[in-house]
XYZ file of N, CA, C and O in Angstrom:
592
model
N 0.845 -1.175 0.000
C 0.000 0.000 0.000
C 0.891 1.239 0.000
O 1.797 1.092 0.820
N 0.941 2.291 -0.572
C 1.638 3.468 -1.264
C 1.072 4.597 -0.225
O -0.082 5.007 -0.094
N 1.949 4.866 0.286
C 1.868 5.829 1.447
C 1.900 7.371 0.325
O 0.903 7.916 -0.147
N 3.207 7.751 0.146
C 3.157 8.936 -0.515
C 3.640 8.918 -2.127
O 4.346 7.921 -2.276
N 3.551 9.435 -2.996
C 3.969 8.986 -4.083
C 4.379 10.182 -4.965
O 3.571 10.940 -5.501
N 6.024 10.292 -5.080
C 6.754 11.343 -6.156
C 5.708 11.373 -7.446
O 6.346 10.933 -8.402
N 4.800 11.603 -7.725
C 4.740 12.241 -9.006
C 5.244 12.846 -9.945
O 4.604 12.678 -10.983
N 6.265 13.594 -10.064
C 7.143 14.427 -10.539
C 7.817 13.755 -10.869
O 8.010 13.825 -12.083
N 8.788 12.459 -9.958
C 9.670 11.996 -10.756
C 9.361 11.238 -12.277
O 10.251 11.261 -13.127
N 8.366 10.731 -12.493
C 8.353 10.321 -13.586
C 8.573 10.886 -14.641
O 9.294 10.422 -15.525
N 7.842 12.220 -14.702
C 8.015 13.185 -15.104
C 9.113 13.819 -15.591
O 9.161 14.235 -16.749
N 10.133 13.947 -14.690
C 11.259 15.131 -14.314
C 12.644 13.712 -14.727
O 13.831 14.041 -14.724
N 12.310 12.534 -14.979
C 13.826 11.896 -14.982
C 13.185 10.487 -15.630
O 12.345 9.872 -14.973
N 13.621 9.995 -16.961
C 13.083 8.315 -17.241
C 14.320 7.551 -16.014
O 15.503 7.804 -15.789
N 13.308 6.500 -15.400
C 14.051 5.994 -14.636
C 14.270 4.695 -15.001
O 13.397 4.016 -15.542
N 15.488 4.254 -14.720
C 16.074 2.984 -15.381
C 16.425 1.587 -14.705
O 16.743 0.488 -15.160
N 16.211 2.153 -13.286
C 16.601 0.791 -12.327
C 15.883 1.572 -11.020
O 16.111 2.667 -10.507
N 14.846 0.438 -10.693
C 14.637 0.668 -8.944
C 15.154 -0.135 -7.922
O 15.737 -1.212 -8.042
N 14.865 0.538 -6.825
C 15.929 -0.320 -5.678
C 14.641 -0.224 -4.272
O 13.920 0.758 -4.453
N 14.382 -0.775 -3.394
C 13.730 -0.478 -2.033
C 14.733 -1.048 -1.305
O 15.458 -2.033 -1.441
N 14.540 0.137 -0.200
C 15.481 1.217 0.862
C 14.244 0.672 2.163
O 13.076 0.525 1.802
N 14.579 0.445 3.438
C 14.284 0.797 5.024
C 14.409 2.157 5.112
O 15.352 2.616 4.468
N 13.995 2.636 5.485
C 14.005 3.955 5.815
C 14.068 4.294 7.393
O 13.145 3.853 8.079
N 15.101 5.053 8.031
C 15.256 5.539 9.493
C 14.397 6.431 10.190
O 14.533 7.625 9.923
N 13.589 6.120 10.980
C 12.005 7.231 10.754
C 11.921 7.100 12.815
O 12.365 6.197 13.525
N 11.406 7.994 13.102
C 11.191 8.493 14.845
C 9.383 7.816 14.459
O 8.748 7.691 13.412
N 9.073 7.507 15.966
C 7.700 7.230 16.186
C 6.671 8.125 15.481
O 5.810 7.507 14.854
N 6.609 9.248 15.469
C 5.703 10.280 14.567
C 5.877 10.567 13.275
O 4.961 11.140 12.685
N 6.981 10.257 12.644
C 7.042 10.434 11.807
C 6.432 9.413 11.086
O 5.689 9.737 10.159
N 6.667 7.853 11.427
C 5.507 6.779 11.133
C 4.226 7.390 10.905
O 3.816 7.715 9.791
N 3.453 7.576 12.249
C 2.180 8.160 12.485
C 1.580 9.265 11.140
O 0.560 9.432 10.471
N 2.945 9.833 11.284
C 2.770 11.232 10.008
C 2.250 10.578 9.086
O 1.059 10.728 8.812
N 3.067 9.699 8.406
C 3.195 9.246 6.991
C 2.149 8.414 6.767
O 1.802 8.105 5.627
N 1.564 7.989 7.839
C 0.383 6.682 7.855
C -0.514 7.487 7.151
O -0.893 7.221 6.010
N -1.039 8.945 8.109
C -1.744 10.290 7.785
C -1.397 10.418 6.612
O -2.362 10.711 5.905
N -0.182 10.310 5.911
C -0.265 10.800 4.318
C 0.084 12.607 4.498
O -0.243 13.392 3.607
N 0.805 13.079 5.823
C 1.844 14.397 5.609
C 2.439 14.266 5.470
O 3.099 13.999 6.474
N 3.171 14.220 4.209
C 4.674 14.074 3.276
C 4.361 14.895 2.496
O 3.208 15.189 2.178
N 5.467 15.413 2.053
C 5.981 15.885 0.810
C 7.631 15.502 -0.002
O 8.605 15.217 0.695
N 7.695 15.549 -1.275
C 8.575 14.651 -1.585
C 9.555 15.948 -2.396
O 10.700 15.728 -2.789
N 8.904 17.212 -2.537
C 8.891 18.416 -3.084
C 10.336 18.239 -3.334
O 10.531 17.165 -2.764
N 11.613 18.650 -3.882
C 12.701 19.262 -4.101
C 13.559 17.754 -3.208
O 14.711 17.983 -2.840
N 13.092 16.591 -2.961
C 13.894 15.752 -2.508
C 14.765 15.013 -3.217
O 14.607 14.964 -4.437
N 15.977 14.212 -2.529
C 16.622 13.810 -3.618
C 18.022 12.844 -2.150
O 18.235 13.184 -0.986
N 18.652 11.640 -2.977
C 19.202 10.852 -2.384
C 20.529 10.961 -2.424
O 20.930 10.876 -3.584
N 21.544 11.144 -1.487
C 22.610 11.500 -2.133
C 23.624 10.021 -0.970
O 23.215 9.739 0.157
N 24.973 9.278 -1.650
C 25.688 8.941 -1.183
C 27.189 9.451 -0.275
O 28.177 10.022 -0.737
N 26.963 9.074 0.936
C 28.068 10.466 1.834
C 28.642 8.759 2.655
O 27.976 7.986 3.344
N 30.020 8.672 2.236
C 30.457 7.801 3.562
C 30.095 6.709 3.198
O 30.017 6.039 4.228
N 29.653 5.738 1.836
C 28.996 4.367 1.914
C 27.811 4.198 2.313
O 27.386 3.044 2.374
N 26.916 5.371 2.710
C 25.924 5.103 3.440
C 24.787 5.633 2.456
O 25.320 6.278 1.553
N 23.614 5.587 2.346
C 22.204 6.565 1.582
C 21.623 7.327 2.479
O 21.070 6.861 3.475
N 21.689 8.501 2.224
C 20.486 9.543 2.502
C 19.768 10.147 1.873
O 19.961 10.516 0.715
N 18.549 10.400 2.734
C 17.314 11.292 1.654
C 17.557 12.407 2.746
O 17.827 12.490 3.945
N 17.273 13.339 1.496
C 17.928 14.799 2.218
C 16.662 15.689 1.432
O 16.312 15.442 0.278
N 16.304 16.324 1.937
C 15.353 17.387 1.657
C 13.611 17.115 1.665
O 12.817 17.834 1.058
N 13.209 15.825 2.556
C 12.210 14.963 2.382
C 11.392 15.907 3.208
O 11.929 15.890 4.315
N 10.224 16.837 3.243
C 9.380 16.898 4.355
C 8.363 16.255 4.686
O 7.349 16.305 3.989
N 8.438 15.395 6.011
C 7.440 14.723 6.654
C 7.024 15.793 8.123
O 7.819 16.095 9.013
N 5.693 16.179 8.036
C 5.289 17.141 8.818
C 4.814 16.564 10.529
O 4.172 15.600 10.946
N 5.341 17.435 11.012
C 4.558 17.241 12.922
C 3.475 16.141 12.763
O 2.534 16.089 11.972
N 3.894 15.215 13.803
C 2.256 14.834 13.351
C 1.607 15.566 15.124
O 2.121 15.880 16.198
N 0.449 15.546 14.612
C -0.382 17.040 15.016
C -0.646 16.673 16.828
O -1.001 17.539 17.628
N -0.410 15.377 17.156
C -0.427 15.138 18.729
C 0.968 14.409 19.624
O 1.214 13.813 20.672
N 1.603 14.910 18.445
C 3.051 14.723 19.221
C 3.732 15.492 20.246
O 3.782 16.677 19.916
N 4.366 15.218 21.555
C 4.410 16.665 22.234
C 5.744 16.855 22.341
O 6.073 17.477 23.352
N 6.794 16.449 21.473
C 8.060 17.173 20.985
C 7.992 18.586 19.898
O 7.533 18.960 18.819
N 8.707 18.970 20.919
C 8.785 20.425 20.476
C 9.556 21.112 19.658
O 9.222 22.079 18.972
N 11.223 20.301 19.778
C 12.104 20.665 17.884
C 12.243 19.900 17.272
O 13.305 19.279 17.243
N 11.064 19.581 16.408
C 11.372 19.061 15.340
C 11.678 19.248 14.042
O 11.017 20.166 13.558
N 12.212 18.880 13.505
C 13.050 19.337 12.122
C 11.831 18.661 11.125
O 11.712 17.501 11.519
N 11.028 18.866 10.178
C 10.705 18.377 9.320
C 11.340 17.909 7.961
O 10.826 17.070 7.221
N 12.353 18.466 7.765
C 13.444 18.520 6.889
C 14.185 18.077 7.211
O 15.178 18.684 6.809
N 14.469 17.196 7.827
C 16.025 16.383 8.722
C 16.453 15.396 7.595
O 15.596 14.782 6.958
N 17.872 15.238 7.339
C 18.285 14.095 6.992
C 18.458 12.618 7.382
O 19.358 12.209 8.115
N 17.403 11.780 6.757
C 17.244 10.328 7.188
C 17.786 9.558 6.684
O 17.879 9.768 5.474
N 18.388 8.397 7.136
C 19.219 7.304 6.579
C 18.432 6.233 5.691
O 17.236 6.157 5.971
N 18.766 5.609 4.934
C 18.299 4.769 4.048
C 19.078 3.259 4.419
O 20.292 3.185 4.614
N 18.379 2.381 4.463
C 18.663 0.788 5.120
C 19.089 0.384 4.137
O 18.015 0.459 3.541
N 19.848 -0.055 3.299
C 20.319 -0.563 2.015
C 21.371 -1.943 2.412
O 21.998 -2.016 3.469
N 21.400 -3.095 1.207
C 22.846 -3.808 1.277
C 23.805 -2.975 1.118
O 23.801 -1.772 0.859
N 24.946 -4.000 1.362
C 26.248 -2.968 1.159
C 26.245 -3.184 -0.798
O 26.718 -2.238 -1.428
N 25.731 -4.372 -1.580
C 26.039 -4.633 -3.109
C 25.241 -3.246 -3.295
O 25.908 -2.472 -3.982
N 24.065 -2.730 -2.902
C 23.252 -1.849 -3.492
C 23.674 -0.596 -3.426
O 23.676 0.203 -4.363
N 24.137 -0.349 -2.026
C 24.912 0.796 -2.092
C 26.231 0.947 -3.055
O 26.462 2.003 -3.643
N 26.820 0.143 -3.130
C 27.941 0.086 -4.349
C 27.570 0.635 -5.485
O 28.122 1.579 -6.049
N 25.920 -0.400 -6.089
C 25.871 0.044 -7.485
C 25.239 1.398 -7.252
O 24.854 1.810 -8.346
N 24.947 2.336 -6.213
C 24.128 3.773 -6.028
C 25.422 4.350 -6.287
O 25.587 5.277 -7.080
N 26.521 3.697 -5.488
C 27.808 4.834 -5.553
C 27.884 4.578 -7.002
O 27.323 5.422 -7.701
N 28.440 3.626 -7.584
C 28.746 4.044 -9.222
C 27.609 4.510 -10.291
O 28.005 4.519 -11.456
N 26.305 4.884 -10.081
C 25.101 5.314 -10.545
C 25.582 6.501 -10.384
O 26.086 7.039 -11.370
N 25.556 7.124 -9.269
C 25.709 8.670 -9.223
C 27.213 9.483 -9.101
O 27.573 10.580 -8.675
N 27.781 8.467 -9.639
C 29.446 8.709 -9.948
C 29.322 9.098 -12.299
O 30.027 9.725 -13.091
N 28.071 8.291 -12.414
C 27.766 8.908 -14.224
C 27.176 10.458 -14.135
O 26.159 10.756 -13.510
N 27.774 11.127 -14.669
C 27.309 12.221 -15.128
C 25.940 12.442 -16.030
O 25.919 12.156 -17.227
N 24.450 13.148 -15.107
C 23.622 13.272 -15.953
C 22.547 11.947 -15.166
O 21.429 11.692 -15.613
N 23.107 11.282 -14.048
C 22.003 10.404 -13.262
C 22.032 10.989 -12.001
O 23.004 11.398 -11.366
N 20.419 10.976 -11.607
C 20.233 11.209 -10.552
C 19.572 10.299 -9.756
O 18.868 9.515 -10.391
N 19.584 10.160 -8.526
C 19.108 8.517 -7.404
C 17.725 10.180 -6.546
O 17.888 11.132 -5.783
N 16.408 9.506 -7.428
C 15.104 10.189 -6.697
C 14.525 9.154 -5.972
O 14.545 8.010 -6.427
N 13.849 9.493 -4.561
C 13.206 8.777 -4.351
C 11.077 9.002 -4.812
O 10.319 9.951 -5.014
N 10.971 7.517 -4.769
C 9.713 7.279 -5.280
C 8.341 7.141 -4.818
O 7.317 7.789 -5.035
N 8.649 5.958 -4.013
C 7.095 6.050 -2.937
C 7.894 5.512 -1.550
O 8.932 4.863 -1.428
N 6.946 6.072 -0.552
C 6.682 5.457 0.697
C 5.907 4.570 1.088
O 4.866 5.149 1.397
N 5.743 2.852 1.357
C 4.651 2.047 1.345
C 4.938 1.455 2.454
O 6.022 1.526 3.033
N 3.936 0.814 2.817
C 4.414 0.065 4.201
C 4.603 -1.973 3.631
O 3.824 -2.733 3.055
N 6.013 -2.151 4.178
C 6.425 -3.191 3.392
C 6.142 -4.374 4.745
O 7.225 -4.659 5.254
N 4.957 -5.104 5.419
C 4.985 -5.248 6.347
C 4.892 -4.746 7.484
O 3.792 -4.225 7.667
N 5.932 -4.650 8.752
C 5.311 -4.147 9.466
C 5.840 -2.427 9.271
O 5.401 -1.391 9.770
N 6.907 -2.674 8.368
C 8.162 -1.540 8.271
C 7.527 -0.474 7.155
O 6.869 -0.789 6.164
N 7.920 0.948 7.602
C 7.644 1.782 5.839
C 8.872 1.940 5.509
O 9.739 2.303 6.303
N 9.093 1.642 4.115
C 10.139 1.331 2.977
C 9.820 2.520 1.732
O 8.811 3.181 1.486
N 10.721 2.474 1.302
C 11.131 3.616 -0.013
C 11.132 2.843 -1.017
O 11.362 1.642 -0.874
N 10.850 3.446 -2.333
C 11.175 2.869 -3.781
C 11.975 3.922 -4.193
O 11.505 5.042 -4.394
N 13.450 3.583 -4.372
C 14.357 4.669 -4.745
C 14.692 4.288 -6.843
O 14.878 3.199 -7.387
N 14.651 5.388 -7.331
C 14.972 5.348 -8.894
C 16.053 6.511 -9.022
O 16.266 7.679 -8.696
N 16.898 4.831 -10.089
C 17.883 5.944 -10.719
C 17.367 5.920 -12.020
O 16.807 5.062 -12.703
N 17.824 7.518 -12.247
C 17.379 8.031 -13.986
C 18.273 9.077 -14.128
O 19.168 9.525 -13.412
N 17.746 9.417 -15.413
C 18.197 10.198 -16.209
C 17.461 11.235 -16.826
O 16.572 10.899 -17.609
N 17.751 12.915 -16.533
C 16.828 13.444 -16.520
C 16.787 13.730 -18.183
O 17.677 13.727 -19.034
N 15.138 14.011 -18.252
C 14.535 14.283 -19.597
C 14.912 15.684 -20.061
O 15.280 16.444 -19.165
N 14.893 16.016 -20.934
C 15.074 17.125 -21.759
C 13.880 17.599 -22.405
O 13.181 16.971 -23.200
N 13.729 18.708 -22.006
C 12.380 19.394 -22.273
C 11.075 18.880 -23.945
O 9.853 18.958 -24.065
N 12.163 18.407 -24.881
C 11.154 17.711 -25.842
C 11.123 16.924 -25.473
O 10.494 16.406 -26.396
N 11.321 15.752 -24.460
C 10.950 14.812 -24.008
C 9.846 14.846 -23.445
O 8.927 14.044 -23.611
N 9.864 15.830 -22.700
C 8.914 15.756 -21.733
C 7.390 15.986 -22.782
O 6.289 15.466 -22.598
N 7.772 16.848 -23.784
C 6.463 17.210 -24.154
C 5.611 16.416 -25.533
O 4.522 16.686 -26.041
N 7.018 14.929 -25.991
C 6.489 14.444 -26.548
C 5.617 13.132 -25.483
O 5.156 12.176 -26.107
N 5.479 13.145 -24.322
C 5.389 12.371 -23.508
C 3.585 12.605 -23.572
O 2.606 11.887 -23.776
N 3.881 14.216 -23.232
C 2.577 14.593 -23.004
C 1.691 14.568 -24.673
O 0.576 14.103 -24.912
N 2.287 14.981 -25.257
C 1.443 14.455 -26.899
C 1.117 12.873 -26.575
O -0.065 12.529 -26.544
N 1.672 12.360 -26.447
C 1.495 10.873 -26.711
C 0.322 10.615 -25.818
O -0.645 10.027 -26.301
N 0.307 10.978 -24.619
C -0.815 10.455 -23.526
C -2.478 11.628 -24.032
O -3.636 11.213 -24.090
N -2.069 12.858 -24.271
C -2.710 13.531 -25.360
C -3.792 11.941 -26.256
O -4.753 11.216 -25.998
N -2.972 12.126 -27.142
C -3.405 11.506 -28.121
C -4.304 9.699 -28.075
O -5.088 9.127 -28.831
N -3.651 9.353 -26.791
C -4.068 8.479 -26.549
C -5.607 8.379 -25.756
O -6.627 7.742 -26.017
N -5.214 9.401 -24.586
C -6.911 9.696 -24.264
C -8.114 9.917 -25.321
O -9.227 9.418 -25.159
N -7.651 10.966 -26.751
C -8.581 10.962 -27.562
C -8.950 9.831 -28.538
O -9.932 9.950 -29.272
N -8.202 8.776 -28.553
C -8.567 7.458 -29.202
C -9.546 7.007 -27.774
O -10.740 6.881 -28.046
N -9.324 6.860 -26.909
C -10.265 6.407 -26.019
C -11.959 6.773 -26.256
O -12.894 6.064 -26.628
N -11.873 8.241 -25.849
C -12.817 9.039 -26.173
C -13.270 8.685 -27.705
O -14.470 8.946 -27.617
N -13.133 8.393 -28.620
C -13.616 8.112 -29.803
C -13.746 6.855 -30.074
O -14.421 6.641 -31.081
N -13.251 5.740 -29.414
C -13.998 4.270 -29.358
C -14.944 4.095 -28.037
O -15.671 3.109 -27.920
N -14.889 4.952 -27.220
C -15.940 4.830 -26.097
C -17.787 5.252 -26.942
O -18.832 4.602 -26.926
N -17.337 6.981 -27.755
C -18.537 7.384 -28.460
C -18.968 6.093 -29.420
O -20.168 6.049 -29.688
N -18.121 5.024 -29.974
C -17.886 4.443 -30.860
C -19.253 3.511 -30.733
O -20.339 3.404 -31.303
N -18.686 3.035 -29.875
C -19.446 1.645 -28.865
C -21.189 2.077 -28.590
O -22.180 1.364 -28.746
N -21.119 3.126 -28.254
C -22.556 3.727 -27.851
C -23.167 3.449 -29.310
O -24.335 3.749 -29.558
């Protein structure tokens, strides 16, 4: 079940390989995310030390917590093998890939990440993307009238 879901990335980068990540999360921030206060806005995964982080993720207060500094923006660790982290380090060692993360779902009892590496699109990309889905809705629409 899909807790929060990047939209944008599909969009913003064709992605070429996914990976799921554990994610390092405080008691409310669970709670948060169950709620569906996330935002995935301007986030992005970067390798520091062998290790994964998501850095710029906001997961908001959840609203009956009674800690008082909390960072919504904090940098969280990502649970990875050590093989996976390898192939992240040489992914984002190519020039022109970026490691986004994707959804938040609950994988059991745990919430887990779907992390994608891609490659970002170039603006006619993007907009032959949108012609195409364009064009495809109006074949719909004209075998739906069809049928009637």
């Amino acid at each position: 079940m899909s807790l929060i879901v990047n939209k944008k990335a599909h969009h913003e980068y064709t992605i070429e390989t996914k990976y799921v990540a554990g994610v390092v999360l405080s008691g409310q921030e669970v709670k948060s995310l169950r709620l569906g206060h996330a935002s995935f806005a301007g986030s992005y995964i970067k390798i520091i030390g062998g290790e994964a982080f998501l850095l710029n993720t906001q997961i908001n207060k959840y609203p009956y917590s009674q800690e008082k500094d909390y960072d919504p923006k904090r940098t969280r660790k990502l649970l990875l093998n050590k093989k996976e982290l390898l192939e992240l380090q040489e992914w984002s060692n190519n020039k022109g890939r970026a490691i986004v993360p994707l959804t938040f779902f609950v994988g059991g009892r745990n919430i887990k990440m779907d992390i994608g590496v891609g490659r970002g699109k170039k603006v006619h990309e993007k907009r032959a993307v949108l012609k195409q889905r364009d064009q495809e809705r109006e074949i719909q629409r004209d075998t739906k009238y069809r049928i009637r």
